[in-house]
Short mmCIF file of C-alpha atoms and ligand atoms in Angstrom, two decimals:
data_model
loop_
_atom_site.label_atom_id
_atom_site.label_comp_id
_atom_site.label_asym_id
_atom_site.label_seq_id
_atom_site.Cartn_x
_atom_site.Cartn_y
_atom_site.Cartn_z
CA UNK R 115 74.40 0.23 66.63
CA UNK R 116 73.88 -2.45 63.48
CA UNK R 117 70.16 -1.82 62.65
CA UNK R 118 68.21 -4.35 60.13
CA UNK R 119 65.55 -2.42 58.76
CA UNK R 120 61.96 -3.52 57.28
CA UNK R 121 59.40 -1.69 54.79
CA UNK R 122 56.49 -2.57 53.46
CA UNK R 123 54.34 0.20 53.85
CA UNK R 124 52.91 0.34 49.94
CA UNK R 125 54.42 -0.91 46.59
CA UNK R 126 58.32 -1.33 47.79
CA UNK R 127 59.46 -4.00 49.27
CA UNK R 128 62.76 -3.27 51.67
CA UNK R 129 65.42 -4.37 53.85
CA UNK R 130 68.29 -2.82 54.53
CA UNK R 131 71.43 -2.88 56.96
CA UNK R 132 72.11 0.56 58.85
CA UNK R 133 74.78 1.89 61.23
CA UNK R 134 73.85 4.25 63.80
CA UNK R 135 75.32 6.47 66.13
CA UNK R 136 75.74 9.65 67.86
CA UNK R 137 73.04 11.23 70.15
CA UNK R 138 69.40 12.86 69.59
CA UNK R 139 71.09 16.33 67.85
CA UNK R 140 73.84 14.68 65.80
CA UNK R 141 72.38 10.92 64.47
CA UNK R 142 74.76 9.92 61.70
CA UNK R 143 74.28 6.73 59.61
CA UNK R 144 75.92 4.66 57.60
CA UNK R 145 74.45 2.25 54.86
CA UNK R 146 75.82 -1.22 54.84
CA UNK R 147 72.50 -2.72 52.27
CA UNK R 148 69.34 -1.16 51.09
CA UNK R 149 67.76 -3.63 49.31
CA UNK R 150 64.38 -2.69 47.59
CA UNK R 151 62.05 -4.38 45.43
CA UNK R 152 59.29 -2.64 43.61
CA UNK R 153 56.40 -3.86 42.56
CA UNK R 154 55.50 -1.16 40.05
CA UNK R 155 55.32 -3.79 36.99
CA UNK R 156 52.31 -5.37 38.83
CA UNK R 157 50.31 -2.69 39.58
CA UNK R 158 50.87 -0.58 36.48
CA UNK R 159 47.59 -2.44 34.80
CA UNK R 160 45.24 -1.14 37.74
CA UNK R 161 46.36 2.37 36.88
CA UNK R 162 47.54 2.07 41.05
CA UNK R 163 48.57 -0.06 43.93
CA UNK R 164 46.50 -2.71 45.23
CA UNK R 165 46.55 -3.46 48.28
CA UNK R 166 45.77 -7.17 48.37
CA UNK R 167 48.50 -7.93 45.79
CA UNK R 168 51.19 -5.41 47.31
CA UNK R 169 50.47 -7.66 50.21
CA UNK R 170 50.81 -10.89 48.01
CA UNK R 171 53.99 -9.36 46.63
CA UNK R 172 55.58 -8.45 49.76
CA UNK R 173 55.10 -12.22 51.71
CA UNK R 174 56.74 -12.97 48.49
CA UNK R 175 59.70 -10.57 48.22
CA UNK R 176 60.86 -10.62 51.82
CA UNK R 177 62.19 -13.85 52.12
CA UNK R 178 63.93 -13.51 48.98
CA UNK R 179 65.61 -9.85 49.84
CA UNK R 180 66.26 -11.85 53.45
CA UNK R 181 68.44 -14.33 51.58
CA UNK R 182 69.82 -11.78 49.69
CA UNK R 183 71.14 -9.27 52.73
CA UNK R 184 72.60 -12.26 54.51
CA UNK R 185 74.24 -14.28 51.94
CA UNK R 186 75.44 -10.31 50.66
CA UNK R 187 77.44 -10.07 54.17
CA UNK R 188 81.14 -9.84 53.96
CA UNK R 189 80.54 -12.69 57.37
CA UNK R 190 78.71 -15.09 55.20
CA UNK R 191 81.13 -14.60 52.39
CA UNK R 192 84.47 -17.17 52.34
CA UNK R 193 84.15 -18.44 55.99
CA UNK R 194 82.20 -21.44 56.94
CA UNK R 195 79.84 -20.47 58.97
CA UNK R 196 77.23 -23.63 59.26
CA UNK R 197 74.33 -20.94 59.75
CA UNK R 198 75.10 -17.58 58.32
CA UNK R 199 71.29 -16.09 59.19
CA UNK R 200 73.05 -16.76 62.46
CA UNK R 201 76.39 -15.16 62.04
CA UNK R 202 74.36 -11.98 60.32
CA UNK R 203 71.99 -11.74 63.39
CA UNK R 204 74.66 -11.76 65.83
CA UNK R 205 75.91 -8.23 64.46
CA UNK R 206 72.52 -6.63 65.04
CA UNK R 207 71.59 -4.85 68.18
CA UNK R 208 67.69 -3.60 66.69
CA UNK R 209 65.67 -4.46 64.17
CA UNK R 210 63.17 -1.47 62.95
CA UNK R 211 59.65 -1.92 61.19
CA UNK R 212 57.39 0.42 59.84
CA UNK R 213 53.98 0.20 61.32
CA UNK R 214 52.51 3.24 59.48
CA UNK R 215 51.15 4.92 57.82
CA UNK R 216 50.08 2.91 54.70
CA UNK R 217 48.33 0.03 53.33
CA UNK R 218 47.41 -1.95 56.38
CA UNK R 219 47.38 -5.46 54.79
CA UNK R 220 50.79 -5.03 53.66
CA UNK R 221 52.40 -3.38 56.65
CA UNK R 222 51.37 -6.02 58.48
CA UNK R 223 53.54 -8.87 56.25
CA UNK R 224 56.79 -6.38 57.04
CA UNK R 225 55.55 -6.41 61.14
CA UNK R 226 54.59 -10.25 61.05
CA UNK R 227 58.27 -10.81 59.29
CA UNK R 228 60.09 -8.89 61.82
CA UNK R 229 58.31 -10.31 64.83
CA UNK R 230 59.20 -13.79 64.21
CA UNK R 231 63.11 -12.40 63.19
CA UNK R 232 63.44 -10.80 66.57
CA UNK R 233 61.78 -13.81 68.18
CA UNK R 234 63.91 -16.01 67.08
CA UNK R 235 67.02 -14.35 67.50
CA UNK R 236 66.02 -12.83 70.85
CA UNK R 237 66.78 -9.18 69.48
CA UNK R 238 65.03 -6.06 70.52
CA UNK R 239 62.14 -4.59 67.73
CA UNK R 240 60.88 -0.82 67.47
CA UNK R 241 58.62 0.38 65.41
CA UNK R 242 58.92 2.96 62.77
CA UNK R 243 56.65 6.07 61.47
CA UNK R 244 56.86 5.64 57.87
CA UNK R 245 56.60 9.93 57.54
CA UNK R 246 59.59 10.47 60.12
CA UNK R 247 61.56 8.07 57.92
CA UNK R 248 60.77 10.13 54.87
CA UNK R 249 62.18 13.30 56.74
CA UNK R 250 65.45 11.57 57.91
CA UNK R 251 66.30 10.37 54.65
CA UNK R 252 68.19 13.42 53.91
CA UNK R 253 70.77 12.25 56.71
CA UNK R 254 71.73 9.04 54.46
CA UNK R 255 74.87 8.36 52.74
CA UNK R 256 75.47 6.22 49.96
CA UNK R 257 75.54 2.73 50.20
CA UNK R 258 78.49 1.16 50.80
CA UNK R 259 77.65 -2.57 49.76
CA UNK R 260 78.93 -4.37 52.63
CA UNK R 261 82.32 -2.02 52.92
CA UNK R 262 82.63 -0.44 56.58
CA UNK R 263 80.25 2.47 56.04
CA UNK R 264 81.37 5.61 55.26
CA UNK R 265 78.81 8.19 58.09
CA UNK R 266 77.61 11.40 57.36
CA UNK R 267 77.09 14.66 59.67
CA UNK R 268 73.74 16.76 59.45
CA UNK R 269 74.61 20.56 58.61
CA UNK R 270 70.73 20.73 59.97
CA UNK R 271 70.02 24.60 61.64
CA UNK R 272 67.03 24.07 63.63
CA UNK R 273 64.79 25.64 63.27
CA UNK R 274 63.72 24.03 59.96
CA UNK R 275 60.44 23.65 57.87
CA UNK R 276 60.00 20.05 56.34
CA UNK R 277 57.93 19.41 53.58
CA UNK R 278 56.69 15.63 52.99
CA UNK R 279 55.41 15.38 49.66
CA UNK R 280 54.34 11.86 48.74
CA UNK R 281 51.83 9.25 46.78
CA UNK R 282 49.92 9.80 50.46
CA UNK R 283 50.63 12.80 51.66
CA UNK R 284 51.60 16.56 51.83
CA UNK R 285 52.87 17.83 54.61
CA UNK R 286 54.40 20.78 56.18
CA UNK R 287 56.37 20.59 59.70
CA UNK R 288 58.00 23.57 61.74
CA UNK R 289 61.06 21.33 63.34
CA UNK R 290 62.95 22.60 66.68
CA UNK R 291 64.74 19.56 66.46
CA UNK R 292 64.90 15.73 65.49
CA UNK R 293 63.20 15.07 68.08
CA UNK R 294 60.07 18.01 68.30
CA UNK R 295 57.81 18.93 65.49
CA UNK R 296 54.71 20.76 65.12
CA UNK R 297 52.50 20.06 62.19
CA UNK R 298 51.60 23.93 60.41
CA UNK R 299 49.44 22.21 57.19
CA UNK R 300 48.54 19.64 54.97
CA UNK R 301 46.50 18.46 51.83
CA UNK R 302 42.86 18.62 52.57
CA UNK R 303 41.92 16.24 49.81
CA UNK R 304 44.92 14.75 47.55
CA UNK R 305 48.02 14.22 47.84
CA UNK R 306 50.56 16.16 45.72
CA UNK R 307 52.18 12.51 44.38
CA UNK R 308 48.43 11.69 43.86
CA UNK R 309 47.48 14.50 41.59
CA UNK R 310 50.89 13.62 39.37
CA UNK R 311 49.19 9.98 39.61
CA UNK R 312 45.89 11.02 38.50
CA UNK R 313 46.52 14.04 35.62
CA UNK R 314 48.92 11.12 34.17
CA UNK R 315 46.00 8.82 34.30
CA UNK R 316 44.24 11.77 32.25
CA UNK R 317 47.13 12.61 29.72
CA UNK R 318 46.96 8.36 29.08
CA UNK R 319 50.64 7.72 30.60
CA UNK R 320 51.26 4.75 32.99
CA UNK R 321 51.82 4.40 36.85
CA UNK R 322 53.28 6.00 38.81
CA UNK R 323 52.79 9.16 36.44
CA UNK R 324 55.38 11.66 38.74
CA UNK R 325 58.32 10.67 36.65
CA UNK R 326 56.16 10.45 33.35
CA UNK R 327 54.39 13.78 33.70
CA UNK R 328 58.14 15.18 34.70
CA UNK R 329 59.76 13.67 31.27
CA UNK R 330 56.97 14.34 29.46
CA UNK R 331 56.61 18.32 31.12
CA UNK R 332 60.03 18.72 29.56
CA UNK R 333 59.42 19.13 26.24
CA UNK R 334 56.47 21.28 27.04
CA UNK R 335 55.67 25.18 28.10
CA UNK R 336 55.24 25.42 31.48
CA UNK R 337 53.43 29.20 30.88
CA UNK R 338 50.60 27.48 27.92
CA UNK R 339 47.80 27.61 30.24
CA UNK R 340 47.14 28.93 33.55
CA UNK R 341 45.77 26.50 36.00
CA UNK R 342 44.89 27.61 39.50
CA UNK R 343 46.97 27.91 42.09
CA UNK R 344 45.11 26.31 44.70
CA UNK R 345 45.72 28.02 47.73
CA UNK R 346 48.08 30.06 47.37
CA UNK R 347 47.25 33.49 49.02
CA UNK R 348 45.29 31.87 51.76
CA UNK R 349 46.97 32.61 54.95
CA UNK R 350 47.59 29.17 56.12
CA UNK R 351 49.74 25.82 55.22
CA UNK R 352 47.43 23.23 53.71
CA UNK R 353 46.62 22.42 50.18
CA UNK R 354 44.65 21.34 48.19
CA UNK R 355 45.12 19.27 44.57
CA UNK R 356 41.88 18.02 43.46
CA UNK R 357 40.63 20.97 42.54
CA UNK R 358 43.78 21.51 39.94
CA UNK R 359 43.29 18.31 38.66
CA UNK R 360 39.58 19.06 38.05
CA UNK R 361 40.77 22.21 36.24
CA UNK R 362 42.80 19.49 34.04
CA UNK R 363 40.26 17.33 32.93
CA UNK R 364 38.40 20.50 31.80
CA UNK R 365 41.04 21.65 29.90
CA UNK R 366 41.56 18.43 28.12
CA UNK R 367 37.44 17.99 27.48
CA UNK R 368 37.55 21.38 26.54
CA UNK R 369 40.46 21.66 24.09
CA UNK R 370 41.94 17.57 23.37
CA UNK R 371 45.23 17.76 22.56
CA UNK R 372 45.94 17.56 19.34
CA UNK R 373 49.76 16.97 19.06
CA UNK R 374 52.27 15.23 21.58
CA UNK R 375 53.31 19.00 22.01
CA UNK R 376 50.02 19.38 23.39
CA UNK R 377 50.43 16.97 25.81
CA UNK R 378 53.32 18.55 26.92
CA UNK R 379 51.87 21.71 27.11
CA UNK R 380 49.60 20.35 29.75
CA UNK R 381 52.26 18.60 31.96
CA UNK R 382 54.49 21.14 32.51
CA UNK R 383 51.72 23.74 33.00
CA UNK R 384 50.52 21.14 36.09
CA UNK R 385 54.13 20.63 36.99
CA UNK R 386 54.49 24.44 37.48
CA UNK R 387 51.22 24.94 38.91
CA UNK R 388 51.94 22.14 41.47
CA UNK R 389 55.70 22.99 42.35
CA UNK R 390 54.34 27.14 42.54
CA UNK R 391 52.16 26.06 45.43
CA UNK R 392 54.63 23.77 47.39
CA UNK R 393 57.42 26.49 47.00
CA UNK R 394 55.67 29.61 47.88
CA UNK R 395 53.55 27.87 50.84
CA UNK R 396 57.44 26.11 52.00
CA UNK R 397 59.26 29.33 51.71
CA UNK R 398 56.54 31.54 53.58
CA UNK R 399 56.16 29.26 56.50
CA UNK R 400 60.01 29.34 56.74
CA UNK R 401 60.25 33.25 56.28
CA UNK R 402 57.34 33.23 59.28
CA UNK R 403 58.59 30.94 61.72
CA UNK R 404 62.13 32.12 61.23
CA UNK R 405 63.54 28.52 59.57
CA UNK R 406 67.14 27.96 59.00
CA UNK R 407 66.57 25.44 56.67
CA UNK R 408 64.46 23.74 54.46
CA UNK R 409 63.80 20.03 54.12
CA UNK R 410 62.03 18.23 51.18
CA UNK R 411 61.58 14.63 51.01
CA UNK R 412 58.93 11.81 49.91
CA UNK R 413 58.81 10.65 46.06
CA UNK R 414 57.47 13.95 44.75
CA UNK R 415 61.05 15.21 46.08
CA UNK R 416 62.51 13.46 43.14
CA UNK R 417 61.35 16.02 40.70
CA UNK R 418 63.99 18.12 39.52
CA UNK R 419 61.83 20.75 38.79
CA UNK R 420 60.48 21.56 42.32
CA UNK R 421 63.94 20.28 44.29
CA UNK R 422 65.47 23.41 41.71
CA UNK R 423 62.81 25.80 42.60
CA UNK R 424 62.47 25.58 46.57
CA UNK R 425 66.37 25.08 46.52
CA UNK R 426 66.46 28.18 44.72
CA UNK R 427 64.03 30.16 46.97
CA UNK R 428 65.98 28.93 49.99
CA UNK R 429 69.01 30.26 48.95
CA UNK R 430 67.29 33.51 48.34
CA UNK R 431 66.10 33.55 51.76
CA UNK R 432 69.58 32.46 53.00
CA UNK R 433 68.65 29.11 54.20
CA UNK R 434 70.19 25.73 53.72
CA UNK R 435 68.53 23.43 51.38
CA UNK R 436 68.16 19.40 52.76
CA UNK R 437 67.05 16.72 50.51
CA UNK R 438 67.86 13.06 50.39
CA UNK R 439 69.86 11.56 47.61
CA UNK R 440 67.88 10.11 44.48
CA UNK R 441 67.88 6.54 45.85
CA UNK R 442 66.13 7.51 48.91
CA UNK R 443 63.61 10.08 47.76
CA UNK R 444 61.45 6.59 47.06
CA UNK R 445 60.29 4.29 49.42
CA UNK R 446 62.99 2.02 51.19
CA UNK R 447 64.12 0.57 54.60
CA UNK R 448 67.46 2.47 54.59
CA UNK R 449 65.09 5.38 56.09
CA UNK R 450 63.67 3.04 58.38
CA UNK R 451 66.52 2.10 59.80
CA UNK R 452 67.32 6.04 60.49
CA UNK R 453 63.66 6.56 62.04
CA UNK R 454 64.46 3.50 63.87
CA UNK R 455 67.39 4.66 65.35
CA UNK R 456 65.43 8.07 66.35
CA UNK R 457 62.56 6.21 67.96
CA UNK R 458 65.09 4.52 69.79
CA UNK R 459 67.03 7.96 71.06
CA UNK R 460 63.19 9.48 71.78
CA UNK R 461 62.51 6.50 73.76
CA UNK R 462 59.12 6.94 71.73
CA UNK R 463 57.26 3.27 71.75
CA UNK R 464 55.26 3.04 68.32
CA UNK R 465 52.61 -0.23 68.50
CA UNK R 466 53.95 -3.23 67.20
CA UNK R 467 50.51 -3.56 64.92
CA UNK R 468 49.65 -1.81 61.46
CA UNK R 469 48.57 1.95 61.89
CA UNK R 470 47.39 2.94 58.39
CA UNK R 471 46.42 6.38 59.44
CA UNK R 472 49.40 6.97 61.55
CA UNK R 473 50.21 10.57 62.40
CA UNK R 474 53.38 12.32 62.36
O1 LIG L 799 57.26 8.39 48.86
P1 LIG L 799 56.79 7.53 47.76
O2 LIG L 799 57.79 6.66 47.06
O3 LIG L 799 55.63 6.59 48.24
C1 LIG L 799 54.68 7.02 49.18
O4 LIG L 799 54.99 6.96 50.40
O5 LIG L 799 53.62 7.47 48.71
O6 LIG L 799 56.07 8.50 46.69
C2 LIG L 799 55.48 8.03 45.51
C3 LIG L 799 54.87 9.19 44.76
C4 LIG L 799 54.03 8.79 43.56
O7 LIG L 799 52.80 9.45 43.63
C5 LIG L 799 54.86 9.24 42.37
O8 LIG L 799 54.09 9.59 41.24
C6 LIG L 799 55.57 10.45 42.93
O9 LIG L 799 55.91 10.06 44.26
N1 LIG L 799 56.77 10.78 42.17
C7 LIG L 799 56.96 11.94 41.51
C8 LIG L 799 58.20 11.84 40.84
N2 LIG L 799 58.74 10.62 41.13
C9 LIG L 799 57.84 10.00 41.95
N3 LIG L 799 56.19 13.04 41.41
C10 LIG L 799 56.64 14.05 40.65
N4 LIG L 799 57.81 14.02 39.97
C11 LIG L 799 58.63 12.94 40.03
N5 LIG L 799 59.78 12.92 39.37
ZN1 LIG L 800 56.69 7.04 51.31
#
């Protein structure tokens, strides 16, 4: 199955082309385009994303990545085809759209873009759950830019414990299979991607501040000073980051730093304080409901320090570590197209409308 795959969810704009097949246990993709565009450079003044100009940015974007994935085709490429849009189309049997969670005004420019596409190509649309997405990722191979696509098998055991951990959320999931999930925690108040956000905001360094406060964390001591754990030995699966971030902007009132080394000090003490929580709670709910594996995915995923640690702690346990590769630990339709394909298999019928609070 040739999926075409839409995101707009927050700050990336994407559209990529995905193969699909095998059944509900063994889904393997292959991934023709992923095309994103980010919008970072324009929100970086507000300190965040706004949601009125991610939505400007996106009605913007989309037709321009929609030239780009068809005129990218090896069938627009060398024949002459009077309409390629038309000789692209023909290849796909589903387009996918996320329809939440997220920013509602710009989901809807990614739903209102594929409606017309599948209208006026007569194809079948699905919506997508922006979260399940996020967990599939770790499925996807590299892109093959327009090549037949190389697929890849899941070495999955179910039972697995999945841990989304993005700009909106923090999540834990006890997985029986692709298909069935329970949910065992999640933040009560920010997100773990948030906090980064915000103690970046504090230590002065620009949006998003993951990646910054992970650069700037390495040249720092992660043992300097002991921020809370939030958490930690309570005897259940949610979290909680505001609190630690509180406990930051004490520590800087109390004691500015005075050097860059400073600075550092205070990043990789969050960083560790952070990534100690998400590990421990991670490894315990696996050790209790008798995981095979361990998934990690969502933007925070890209930090090398806490893909090292759980990794680590997995292994320890004997479990297999999953993670997606670099390119999809961020926002992007590739994913879509995978949770797509899923919805599909499930049968499961998301609304064609934006869901900003959608559930996973
Ligand atoms: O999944 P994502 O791209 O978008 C959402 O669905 O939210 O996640 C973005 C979040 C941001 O909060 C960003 O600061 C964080 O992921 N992030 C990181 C790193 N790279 C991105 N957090 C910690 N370390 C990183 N290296
Ligand atoms: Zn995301």
């Amino acid at each position: 199955m040739n999926i075409l795959a839409i995101e707009t969810s927050c700050d990336e704009t994407g559209i990529a082309l995905v193969g699909a097949t095998g059944g509900i246990r063994a889904p393997r993709f292959s991934i023709t385009t992923n095309l994103v565009s980010s919008q970072i450079p324009i929100h970086r003044p507000f300190g965040g994303v706004v949601p009125n100009l991610a939505k400007r940015e996106h009605l913007k974007n989309l037709p321009l990545l929609w030239r780009r994935i068809v005129t990218q085709n090896p069938d627009s490429k060398g024949k002459k085809i009077s309409d390629p849009e038309t000789a692209f189309m023909k290849k796909i049997d589903l387009i996918a759209v996320t329809v939440g969670p997220g920013l509602e005004p710009a989901l809807w420019t990614g739903i209102e873009f594929a409606k017309k596409l599948a209208a006026d190509y007569r194809k079948p649309l699905i919506g997508a759950n922006h979260l399940e997405g996020h967990i599939y990722s770790f499925l996807l191979p590299p892109s093959t830019r327009g090549s037949a696509g190389r697929t890849t098998g899941p070495k999955i055991i179910f039972p697995a414990v999945a841990l989304i951990v993005s700009g909106g959320h923090t999540v834990l999931l006890n997985m029986r299979s692709f298909s069935a999930w329970r949910r065992l925690g999640e933040t009560r108040d920010d997100a773990a991607g948030e906090a980064f956000d915000k103690v970046a905001r504090l230590l002065d360094l620009p949006y998003p501040g993951g990646p910054e406060i992970e650069k700037l964390a390495h040249s720092g001591n992660a043992a300097a000073i002991p921020f809370p754990r939030p958490m930690l030995r309570e005897k259940n699966y949610d979290f909680s980051f505001s609190g630690l971030k509180t406990a930051v902007l004490y520590h800087l009132r109390n004691s500015p730093p005075a050097t860059e080394r400073d600075k550092a000090d205070v990043a990789a003490s969050f960083e560790q304080a952070t990534v100690d929580v998400l590990v421990a709670k991670t490894l315990r709910a696996a050790e209790t409901h008798g995981a095979a594996s361990v998934i990690l995915c969502g933007g925070v995923a890209a930090n090398h320090h806490l893909r090292k640690d759980l990794a680590r702690g997995a292994k320890r346990q004997g479990l297999s570590f999953l993670a997606p590769r670099t390119a999809y630990n961020f926002d992007n339709a590739a994913m879509i197209g995978a949770a797509g394909y899923l919805a599909y298999l499930r049968k499961k019928k998301y609304r064609l409308a934006a869901d900003g609070t959608l559930e996973i």
